[in-house]
Short mmCIF file of C-alpha atoms (C1' of nucleotides) in Angstrom, two decimals:
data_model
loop_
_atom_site.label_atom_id
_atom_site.label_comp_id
_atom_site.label_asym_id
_atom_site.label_seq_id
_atom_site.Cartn_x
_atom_site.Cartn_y
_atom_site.Cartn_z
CA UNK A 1 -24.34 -47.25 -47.31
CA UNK A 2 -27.22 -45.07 -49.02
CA UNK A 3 -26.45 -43.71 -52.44
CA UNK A 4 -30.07 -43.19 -52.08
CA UNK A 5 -31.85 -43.77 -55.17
CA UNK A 6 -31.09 -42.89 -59.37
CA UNK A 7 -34.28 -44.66 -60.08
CA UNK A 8 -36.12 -42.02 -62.94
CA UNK A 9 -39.65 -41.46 -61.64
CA UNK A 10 -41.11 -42.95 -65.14
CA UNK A 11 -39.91 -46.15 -63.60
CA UNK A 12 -41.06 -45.62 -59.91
CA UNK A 13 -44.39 -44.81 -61.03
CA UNK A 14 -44.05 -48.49 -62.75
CA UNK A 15 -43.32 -49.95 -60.33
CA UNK A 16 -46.45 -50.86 -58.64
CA UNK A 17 -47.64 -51.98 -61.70
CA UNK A 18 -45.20 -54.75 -61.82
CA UNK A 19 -45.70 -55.87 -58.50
CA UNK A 20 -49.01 -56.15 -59.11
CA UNK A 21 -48.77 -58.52 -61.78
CA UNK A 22 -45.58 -60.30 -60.70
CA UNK A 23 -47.89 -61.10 -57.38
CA UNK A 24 -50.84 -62.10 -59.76
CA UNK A 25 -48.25 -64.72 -61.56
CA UNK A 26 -46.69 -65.86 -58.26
CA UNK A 27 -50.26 -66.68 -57.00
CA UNK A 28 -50.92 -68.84 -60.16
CA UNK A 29 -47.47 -70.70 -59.36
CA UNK A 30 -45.45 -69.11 -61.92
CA UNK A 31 -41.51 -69.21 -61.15
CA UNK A 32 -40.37 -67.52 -64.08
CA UNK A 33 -41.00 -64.10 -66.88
CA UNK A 34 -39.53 -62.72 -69.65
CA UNK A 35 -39.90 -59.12 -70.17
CA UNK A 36 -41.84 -60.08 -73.17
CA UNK A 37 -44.69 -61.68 -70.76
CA UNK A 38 -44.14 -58.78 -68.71
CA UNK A 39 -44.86 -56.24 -71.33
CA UNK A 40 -47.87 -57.99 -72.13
CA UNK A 41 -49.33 -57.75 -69.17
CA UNK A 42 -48.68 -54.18 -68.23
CA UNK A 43 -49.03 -52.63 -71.26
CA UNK A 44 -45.26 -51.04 -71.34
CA UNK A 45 -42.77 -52.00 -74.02
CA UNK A 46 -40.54 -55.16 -73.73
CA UNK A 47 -37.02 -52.98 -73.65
CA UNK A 48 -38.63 -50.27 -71.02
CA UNK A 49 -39.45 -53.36 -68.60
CA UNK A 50 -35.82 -54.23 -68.86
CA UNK A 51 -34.37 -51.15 -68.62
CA UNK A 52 -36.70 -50.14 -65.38
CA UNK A 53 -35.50 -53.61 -63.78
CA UNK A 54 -32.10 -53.18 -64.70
CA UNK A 55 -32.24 -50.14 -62.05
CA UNK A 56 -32.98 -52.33 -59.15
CA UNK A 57 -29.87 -54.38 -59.67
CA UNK A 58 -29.05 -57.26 -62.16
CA UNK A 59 -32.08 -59.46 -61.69
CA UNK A 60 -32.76 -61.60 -64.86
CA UNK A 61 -30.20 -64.43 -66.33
CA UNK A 62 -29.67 -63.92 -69.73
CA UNK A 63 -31.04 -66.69 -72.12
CA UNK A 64 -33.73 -67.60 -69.20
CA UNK A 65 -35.77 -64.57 -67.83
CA UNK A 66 -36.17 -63.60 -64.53
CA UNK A 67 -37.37 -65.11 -61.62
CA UNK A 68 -40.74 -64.00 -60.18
CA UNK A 69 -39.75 -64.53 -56.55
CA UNK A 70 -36.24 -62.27 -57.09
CA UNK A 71 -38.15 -59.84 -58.70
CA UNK A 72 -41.35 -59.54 -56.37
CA UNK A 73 -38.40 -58.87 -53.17
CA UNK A 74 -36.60 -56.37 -55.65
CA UNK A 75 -39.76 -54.49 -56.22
CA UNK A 76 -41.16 -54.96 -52.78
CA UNK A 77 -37.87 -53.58 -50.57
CA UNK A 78 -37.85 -50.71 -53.28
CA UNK A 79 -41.11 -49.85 -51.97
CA UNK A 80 -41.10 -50.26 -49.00
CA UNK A 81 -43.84 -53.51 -48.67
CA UNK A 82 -42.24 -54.78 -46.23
CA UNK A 83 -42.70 -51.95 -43.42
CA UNK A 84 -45.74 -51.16 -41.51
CA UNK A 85 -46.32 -47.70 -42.07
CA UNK A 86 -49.29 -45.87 -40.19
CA UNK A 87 -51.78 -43.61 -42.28
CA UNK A 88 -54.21 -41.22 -41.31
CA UNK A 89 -57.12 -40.49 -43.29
CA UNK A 90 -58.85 -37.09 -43.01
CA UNK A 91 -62.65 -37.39 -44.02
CA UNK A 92 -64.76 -40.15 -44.05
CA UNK A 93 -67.39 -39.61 -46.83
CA UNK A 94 -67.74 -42.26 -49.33
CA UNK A 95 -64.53 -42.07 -50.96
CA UNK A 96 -62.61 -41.94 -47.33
CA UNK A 97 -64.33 -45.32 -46.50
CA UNK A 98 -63.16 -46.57 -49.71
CA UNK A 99 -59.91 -46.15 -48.76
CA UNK A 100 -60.37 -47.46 -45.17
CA UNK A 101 -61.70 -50.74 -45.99
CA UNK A 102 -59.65 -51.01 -49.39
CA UNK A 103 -57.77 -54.18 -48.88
CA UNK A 104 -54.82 -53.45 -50.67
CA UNK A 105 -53.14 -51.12 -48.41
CA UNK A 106 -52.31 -53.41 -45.98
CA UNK A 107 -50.92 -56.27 -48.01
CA UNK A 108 -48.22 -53.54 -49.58
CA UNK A 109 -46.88 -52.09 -46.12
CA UNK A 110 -49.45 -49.71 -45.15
CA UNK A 111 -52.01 -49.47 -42.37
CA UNK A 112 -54.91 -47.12 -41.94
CA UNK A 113 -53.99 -46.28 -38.24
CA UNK A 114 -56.68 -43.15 -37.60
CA UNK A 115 -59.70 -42.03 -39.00
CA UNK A 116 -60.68 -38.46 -38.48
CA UNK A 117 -63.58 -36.67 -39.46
CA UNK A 118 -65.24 -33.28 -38.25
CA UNK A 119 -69.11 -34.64 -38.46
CA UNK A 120 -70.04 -35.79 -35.43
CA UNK A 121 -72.66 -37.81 -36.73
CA UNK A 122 -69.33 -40.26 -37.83
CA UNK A 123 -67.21 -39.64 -35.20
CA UNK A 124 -67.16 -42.31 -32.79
CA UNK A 125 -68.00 -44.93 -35.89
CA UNK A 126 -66.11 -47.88 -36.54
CA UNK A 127 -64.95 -48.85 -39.26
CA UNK A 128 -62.59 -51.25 -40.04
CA UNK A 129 -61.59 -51.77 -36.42
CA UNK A 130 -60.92 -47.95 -36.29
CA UNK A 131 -62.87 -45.10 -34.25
CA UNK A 132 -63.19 -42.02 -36.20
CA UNK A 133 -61.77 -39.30 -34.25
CA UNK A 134 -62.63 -35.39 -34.83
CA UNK A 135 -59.80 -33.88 -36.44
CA UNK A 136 -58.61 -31.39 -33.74
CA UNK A 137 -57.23 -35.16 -31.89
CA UNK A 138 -54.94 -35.77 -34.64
CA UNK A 139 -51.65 -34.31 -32.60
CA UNK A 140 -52.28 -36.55 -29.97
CA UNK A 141 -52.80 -39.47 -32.55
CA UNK A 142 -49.56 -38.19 -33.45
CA UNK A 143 -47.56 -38.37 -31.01
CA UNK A 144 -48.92 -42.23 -30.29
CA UNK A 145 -48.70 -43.48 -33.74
CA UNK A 146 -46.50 -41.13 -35.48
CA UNK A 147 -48.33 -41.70 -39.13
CA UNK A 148 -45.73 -40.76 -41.75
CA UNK A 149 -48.49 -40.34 -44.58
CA UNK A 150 -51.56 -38.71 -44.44
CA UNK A 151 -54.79 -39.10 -46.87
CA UNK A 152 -56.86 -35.52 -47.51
CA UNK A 153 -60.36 -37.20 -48.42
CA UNK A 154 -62.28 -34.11 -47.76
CA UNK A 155 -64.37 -31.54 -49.71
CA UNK A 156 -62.03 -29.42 -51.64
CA UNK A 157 -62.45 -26.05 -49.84
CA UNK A 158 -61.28 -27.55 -46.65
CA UNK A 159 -58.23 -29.63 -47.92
CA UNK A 160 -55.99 -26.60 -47.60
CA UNK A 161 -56.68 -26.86 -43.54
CA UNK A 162 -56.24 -30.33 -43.67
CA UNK A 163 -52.78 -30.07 -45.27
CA UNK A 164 -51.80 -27.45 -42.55
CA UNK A 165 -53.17 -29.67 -39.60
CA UNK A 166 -51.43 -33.06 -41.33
CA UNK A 167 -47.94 -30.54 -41.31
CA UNK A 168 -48.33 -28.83 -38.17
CA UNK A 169 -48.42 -33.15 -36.78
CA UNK A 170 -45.44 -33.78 -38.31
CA UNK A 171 -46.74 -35.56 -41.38
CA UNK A 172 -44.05 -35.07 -44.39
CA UNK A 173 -45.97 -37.08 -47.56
CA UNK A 174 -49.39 -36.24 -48.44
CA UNK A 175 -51.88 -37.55 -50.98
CA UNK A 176 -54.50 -35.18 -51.75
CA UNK A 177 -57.80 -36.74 -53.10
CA UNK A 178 -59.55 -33.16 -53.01
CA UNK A 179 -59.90 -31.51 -56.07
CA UNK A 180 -58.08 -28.24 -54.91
CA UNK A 181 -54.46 -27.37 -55.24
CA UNK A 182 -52.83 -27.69 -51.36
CA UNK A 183 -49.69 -25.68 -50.74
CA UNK A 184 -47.29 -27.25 -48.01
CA UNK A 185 -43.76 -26.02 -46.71
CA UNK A 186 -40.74 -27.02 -48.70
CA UNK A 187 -39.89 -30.76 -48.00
CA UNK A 188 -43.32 -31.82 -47.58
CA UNK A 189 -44.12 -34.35 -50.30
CA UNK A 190 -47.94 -33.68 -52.01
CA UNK A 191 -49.22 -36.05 -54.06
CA UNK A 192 -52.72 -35.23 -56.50
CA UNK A 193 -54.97 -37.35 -56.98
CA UNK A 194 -58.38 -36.40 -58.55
CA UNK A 195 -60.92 -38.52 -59.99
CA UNK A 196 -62.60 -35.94 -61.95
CA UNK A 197 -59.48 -34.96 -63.64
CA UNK A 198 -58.73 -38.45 -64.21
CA UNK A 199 -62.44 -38.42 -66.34
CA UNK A 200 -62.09 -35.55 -68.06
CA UNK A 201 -58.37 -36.55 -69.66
CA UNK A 202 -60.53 -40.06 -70.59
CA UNK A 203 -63.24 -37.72 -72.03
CA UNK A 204 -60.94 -35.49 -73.88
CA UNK A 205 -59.59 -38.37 -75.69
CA UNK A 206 -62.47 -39.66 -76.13
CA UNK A 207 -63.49 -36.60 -78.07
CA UNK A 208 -60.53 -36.13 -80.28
CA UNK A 209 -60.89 -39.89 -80.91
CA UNK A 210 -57.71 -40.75 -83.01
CA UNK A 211 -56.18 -43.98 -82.14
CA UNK A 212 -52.56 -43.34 -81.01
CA UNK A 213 -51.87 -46.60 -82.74
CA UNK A 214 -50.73 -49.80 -81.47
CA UNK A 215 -49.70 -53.35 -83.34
CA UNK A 216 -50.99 -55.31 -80.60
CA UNK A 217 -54.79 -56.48 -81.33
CA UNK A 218 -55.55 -56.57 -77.04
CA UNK A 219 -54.10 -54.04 -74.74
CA UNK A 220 -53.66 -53.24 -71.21
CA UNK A 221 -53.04 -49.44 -70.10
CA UNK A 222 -50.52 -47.81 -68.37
CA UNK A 223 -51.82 -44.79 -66.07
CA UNK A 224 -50.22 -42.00 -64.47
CA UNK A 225 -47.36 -40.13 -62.48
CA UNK A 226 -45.67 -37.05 -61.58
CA UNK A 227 -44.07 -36.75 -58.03
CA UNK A 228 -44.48 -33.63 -56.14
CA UNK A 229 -42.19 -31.39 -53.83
CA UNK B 1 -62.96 -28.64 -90.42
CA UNK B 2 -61.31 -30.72 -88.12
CA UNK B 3 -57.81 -30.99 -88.33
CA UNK B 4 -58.37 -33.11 -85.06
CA UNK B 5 -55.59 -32.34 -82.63
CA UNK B 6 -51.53 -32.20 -82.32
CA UNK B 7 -52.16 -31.14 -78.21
CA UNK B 8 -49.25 -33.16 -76.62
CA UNK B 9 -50.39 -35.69 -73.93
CA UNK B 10 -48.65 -33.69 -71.13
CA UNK B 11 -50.52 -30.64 -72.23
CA UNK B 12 -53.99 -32.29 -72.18
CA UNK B 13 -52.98 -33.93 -68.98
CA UNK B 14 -52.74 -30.41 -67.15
CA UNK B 15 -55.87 -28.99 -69.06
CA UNK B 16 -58.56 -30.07 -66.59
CA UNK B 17 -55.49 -28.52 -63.51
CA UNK B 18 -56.19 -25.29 -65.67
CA UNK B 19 -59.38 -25.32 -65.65
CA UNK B 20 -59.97 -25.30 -61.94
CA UNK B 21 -57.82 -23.21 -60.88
CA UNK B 22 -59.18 -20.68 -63.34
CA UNK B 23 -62.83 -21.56 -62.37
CA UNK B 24 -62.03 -20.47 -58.69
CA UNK B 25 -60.55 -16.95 -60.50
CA UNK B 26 -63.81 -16.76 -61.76
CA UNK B 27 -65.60 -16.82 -58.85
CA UNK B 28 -63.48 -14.50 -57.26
CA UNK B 29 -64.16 -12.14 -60.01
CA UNK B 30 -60.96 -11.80 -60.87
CA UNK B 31 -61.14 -11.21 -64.85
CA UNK B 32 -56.97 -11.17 -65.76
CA UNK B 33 -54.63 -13.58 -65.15
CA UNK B 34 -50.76 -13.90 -66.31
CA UNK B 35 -48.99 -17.06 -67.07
CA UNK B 36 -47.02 -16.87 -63.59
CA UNK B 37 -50.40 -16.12 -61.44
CA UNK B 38 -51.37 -19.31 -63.29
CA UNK B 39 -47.70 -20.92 -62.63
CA UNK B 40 -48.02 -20.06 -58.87
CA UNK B 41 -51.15 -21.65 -58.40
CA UNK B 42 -50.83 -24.97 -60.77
CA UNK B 43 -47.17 -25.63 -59.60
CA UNK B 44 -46.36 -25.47 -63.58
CA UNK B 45 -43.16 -23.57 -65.19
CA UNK B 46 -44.38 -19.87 -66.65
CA UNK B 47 -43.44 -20.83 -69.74
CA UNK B 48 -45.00 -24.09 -69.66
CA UNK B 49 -48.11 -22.87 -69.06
CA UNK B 50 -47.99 -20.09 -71.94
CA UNK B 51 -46.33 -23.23 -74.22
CA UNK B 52 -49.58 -25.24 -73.17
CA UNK B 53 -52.29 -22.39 -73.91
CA UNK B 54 -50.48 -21.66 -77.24
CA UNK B 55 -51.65 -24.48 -78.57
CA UNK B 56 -55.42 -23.79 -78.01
CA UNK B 57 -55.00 -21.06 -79.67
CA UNK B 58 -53.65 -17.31 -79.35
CA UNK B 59 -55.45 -16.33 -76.10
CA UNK B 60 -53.63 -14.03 -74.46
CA UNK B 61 -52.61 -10.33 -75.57
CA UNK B 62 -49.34 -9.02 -75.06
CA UNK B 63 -48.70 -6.92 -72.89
CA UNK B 64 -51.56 -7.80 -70.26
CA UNK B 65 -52.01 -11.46 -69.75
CA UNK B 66 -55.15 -13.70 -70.84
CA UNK B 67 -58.55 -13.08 -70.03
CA UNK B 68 -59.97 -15.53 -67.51
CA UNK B 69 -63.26 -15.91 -69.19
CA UNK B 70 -61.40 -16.53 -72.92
CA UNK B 71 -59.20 -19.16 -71.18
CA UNK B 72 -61.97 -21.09 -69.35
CA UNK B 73 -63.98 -21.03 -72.52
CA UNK B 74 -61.31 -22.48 -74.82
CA UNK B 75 -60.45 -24.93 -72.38
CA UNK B 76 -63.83 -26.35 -71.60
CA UNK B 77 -64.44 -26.19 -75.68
CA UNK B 78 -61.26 -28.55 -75.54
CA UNK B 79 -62.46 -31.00 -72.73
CA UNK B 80 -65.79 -31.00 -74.48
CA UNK B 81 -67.59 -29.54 -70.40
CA UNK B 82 -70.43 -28.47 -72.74
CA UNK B 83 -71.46 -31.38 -73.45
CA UNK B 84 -73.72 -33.63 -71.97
CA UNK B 85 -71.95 -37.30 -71.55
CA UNK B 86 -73.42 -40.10 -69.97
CA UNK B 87 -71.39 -42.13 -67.87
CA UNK B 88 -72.04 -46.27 -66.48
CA UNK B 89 -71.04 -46.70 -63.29
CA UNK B 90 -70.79 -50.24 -62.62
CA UNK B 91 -70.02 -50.91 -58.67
CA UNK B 92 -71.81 -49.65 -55.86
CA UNK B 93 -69.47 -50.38 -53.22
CA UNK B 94 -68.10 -46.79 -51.00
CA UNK B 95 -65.78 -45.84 -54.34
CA UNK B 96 -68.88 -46.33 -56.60
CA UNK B 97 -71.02 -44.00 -54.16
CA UNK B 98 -68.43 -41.51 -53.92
CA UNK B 99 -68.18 -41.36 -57.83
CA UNK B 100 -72.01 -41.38 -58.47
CA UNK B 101 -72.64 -38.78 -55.74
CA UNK B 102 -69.48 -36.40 -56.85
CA UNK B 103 -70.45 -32.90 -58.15
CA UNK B 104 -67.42 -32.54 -59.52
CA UNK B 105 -68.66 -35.00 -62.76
CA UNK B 106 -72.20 -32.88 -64.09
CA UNK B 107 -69.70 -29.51 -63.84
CA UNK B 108 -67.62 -30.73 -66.33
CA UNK B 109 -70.01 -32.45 -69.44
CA UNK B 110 -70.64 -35.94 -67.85
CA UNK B 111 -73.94 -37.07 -66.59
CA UNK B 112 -74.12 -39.74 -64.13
CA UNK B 113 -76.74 -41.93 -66.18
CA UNK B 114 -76.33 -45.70 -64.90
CA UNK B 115 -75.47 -47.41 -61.80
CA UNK B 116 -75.20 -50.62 -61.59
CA UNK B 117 -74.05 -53.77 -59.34
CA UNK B 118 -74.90 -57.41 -59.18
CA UNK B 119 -75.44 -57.28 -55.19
CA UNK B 120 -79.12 -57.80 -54.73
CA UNK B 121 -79.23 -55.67 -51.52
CA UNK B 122 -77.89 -52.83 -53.83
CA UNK B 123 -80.30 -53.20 -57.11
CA UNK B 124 -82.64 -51.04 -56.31
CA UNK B 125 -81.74 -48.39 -54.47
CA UNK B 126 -81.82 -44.28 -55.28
CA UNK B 127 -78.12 -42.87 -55.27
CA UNK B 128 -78.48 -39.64 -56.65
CA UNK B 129 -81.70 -40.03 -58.29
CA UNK B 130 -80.47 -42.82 -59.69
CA UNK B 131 -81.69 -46.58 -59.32
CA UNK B 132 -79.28 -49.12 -58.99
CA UNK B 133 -79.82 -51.53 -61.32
CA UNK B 134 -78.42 -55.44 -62.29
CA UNK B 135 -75.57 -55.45 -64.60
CA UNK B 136 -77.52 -57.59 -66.78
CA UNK B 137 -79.74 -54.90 -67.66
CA UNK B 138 -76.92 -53.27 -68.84
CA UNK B 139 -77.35 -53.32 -72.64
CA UNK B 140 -81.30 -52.16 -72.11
CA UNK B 141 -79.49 -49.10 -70.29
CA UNK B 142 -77.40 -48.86 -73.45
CA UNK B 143 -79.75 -48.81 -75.78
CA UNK B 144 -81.90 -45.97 -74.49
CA UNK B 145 -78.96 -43.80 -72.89
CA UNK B 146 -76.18 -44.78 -75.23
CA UNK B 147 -73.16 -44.00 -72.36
CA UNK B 148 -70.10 -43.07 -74.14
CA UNK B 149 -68.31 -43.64 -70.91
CA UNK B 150 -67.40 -45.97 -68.31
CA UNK B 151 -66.52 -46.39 -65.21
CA UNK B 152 -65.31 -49.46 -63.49
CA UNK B 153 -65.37 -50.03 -59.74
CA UNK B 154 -65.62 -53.38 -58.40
CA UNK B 155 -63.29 -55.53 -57.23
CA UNK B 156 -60.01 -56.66 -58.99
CA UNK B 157 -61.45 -59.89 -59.99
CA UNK B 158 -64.40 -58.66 -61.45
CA UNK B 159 -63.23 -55.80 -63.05
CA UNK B 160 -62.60 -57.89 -66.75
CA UNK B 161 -65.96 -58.79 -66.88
CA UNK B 162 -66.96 -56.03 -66.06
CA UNK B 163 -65.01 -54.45 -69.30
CA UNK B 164 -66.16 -57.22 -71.67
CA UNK B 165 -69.80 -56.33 -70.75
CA UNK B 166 -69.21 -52.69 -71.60
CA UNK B 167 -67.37 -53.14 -74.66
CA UNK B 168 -70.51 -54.87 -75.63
CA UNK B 169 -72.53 -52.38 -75.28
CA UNK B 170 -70.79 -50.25 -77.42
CA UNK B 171 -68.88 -48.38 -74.66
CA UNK B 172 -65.53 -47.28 -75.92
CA UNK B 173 -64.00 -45.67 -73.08
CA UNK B 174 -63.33 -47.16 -69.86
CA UNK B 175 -61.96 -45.50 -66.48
CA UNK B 176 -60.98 -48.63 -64.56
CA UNK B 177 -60.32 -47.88 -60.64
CA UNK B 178 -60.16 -51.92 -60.09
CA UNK B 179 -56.36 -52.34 -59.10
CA UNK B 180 -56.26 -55.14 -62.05
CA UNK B 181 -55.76 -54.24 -65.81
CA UNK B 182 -58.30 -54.90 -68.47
CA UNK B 183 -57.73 -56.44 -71.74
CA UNK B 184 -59.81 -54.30 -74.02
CA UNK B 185 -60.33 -54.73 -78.34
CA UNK B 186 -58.22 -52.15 -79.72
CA UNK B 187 -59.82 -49.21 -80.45
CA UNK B 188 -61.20 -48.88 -77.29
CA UNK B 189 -59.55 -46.37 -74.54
CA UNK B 190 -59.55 -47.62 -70.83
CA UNK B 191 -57.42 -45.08 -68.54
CA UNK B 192 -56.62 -46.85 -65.19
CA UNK B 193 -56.67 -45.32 -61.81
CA UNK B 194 -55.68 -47.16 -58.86
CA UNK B 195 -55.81 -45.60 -55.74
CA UNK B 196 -52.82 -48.16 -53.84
CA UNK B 197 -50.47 -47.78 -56.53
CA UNK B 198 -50.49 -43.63 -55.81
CA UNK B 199 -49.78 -44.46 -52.52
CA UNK B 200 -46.82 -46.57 -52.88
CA UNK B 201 -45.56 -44.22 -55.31
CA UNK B 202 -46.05 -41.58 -52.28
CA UNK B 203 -44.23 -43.87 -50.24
CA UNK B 204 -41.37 -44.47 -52.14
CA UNK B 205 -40.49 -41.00 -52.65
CA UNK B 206 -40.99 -40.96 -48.75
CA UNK B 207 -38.54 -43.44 -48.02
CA UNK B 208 -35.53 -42.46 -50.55
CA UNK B 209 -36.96 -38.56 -49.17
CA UNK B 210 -34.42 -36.86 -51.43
CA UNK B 211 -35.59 -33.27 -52.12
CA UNK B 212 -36.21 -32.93 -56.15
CA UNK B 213 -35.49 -29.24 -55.12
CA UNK B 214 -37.68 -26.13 -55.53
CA UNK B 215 -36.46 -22.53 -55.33
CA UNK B 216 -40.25 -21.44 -54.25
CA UNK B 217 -40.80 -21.84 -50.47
CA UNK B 218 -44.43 -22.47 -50.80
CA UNK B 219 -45.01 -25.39 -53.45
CA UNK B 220 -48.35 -26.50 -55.30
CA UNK B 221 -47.75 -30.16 -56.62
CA UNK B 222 -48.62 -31.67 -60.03
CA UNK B 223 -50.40 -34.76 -60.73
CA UNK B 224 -50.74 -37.16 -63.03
CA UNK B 225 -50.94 -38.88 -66.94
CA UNK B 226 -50.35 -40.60 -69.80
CA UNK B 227 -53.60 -42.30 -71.80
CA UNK B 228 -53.79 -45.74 -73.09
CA UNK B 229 -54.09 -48.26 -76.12
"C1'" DC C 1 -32.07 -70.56 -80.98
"C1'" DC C 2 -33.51 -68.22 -76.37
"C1'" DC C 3 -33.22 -64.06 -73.51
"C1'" DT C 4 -31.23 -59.93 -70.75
"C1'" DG C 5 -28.59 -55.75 -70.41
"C1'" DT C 6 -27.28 -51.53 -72.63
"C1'" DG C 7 -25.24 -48.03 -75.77
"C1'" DA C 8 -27.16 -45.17 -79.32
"C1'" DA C 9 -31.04 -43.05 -81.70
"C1'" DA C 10 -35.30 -41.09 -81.57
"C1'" DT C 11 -39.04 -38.93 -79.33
"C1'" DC C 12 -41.24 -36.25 -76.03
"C1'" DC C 13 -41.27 -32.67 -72.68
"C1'" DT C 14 -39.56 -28.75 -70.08
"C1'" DT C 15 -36.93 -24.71 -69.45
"C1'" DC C 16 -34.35 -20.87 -71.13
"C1'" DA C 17 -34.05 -16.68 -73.38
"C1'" DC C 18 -35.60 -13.29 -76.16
"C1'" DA C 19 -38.16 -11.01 -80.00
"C1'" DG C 20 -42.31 -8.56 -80.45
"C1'" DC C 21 -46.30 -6.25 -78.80
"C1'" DC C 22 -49.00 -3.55 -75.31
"C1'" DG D 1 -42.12 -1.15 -67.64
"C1'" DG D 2 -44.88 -5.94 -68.15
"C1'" DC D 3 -46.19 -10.01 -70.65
"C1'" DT D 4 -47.09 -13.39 -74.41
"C1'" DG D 5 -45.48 -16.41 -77.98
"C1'" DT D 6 -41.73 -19.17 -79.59
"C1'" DG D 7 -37.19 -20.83 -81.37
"C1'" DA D 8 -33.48 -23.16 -79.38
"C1'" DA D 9 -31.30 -25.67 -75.69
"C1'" DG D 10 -31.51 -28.97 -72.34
"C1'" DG D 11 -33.52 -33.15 -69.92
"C1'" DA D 12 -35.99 -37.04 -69.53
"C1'" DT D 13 -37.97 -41.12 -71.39
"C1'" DT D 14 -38.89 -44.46 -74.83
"C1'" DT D 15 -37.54 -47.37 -78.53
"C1'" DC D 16 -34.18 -49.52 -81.40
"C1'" DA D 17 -30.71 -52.70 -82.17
"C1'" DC D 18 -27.36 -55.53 -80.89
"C1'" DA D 19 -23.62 -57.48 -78.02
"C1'" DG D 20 -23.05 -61.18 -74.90
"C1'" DG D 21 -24.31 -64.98 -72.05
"C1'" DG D 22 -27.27 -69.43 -71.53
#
DNA sequence: CCCTGTGAAATCCTTCACAGCC
DNA sequence: GGCTGTGAAGGATTTCACAGGG
């Protein structure tokens, strides 16, 4: 077992897009795509959908299409939907409630299992069934609920402290919402994520306004990747 | 004038990582900086970084490195941070408030100008200096601020809707953080930003964990592109 | 005809390696 | 010596185009 994964990251970082709308057509009681519908709807070309879904295995039948309910289980055991792993979110300003009330963690395997925040005007607050705890509880959190991804949701001079607490717990994947660069030991997986940056890229294009060009007269957008080490 | 721009997309994608980092130089007074102090705190190749400069122009000098404030001034010229931009936010849930209320936006050209949400318990009230107001008074707001930018953050459902209205107004560029994608006239740029799909990205490096391999011992981590339309 | 799966071509991006300058 | 700027090599990803099955 475990030739553990050739999948290129262009296509993992598709993939929740496809789930996504795969779960949108199963919801309106659609059995069956082509790549062609599924290009449509996310924006990517007709041949790349096939080619990323040729990496899970051979899904589609050849004249027909493929079936939504093969592909949503492909998709889903690729990442992971169907386990319930615990997260821990450090900081609960505005953008770390977001993220503990945002309903679509928990319907794609994850579950905010601590809140931590070192304010102790919030600490002790519930929300979403969860008790925000101050930060210097989160190794015995730990060792309860062994989280295997923690969320930085802090200001960005104390994410680096953050990262070291979330490592020194055992945490191994991290995704970093502060806009500041965190450094983590060698096997610890960092994610970056920051809104601002995600603006200015929108505002540079904006700026240099020159239409990349597409036949298509509507059209969804694609969005962004890059793992981490 | 204005041979408009040949910057690749992965370039302009690292710009605003640039920046930062060489924002925080700045403030440590630090006036020189080579392409691998820049590589060891971005988490990009050397030579990428000197490859991705290059093509703002020749900034460094030989045989020293760049100067920090040369760099930070023909990058913000680039991202257009001079400028004063006036952004629509339109959802005033916990993501909304986190964008509206983030200092990171007036640092870098864009003016929070509008918020607005179709919750009656919301219209009204001061985020920021700012009065929430109803969505329908959206194209007044446009008329008077003329927003060049928006930003979506409701729910999935609403989150078309929410595009149509803007394209109406005149908006042409849309950052969409509703985990749904928006059809859009072509010609106009959304960028989309969801904040589950990072996460399951996260996780499914997590699962297959299968070092991409770094010789460093200490790693930064990248982030994240590609435009739209 | 319909469609998927896939080699081959084309494009984009990164890394190497070094010439040229300080 | 150190360091930038850049051609050339190497990878990765996208697109084309078509073979092959329904």
């Amino acid at each position: 077992m475990s030739r553990s994964n050739g999948i290129p990251q262009a296509t993992v970082s598709r993939l929740p897009l496809y789930l996504r709308v795969l779960a949108a057509l199963a919801d309106k009681q659609v059995t069956t795509v082509s790549s062609k519908t599924l290009a449509n709807q996310t924006g990517v070309h007709g041949a790349n959908v096939r080619k990323d879904l040729a990496h899970l295995g051979t899904l589609g039948t050849r004249g027909a299409g493929y079936e939504v309910a093969v592909l949503l289980s492909a998709i889903a055991a690729e990442l992971g939907v169907e386990e319930d792993r615990p997260l821990a979110i450090v900081g609960v300003g505005n953008l770390g409630r977001a993220l503990a009330q945002y309903a679509g963690f928990s319907s794609r395997g994850f579950r905010v299992a601590g809140l931590f925040d070192n304010d102790p005007v919030k600490t002790g607050e519930l929300i979403g069934g969860i008790r925000v705890a101050d930060p210097s509880t989160l190794a015995d959190f730990a060792t309860t609920e062994h989280p295997v991804i923690g969320v930085i949701a802090v200001p960005g001079h104390a994410a680096q402290g953050v990262a070291e607490a979330m490592v020194g717990v055992g945490i191994a994947s991290i995704l970093n919402f502060a806009p500041s660069l965190v450094k983590v030991p060698m096997g610890v997986l960092v994610r970056q994520v920051d809104l601002a940056t995600e603006l200015q890229i929108l505002g540079f294009y904006h700026r240099h306004r020159e239409q990349p060009s597409e036949p298509e007269s509507q059209c969804p957008s694609p969005h962004s990747s890059t793992p981490s080490t």
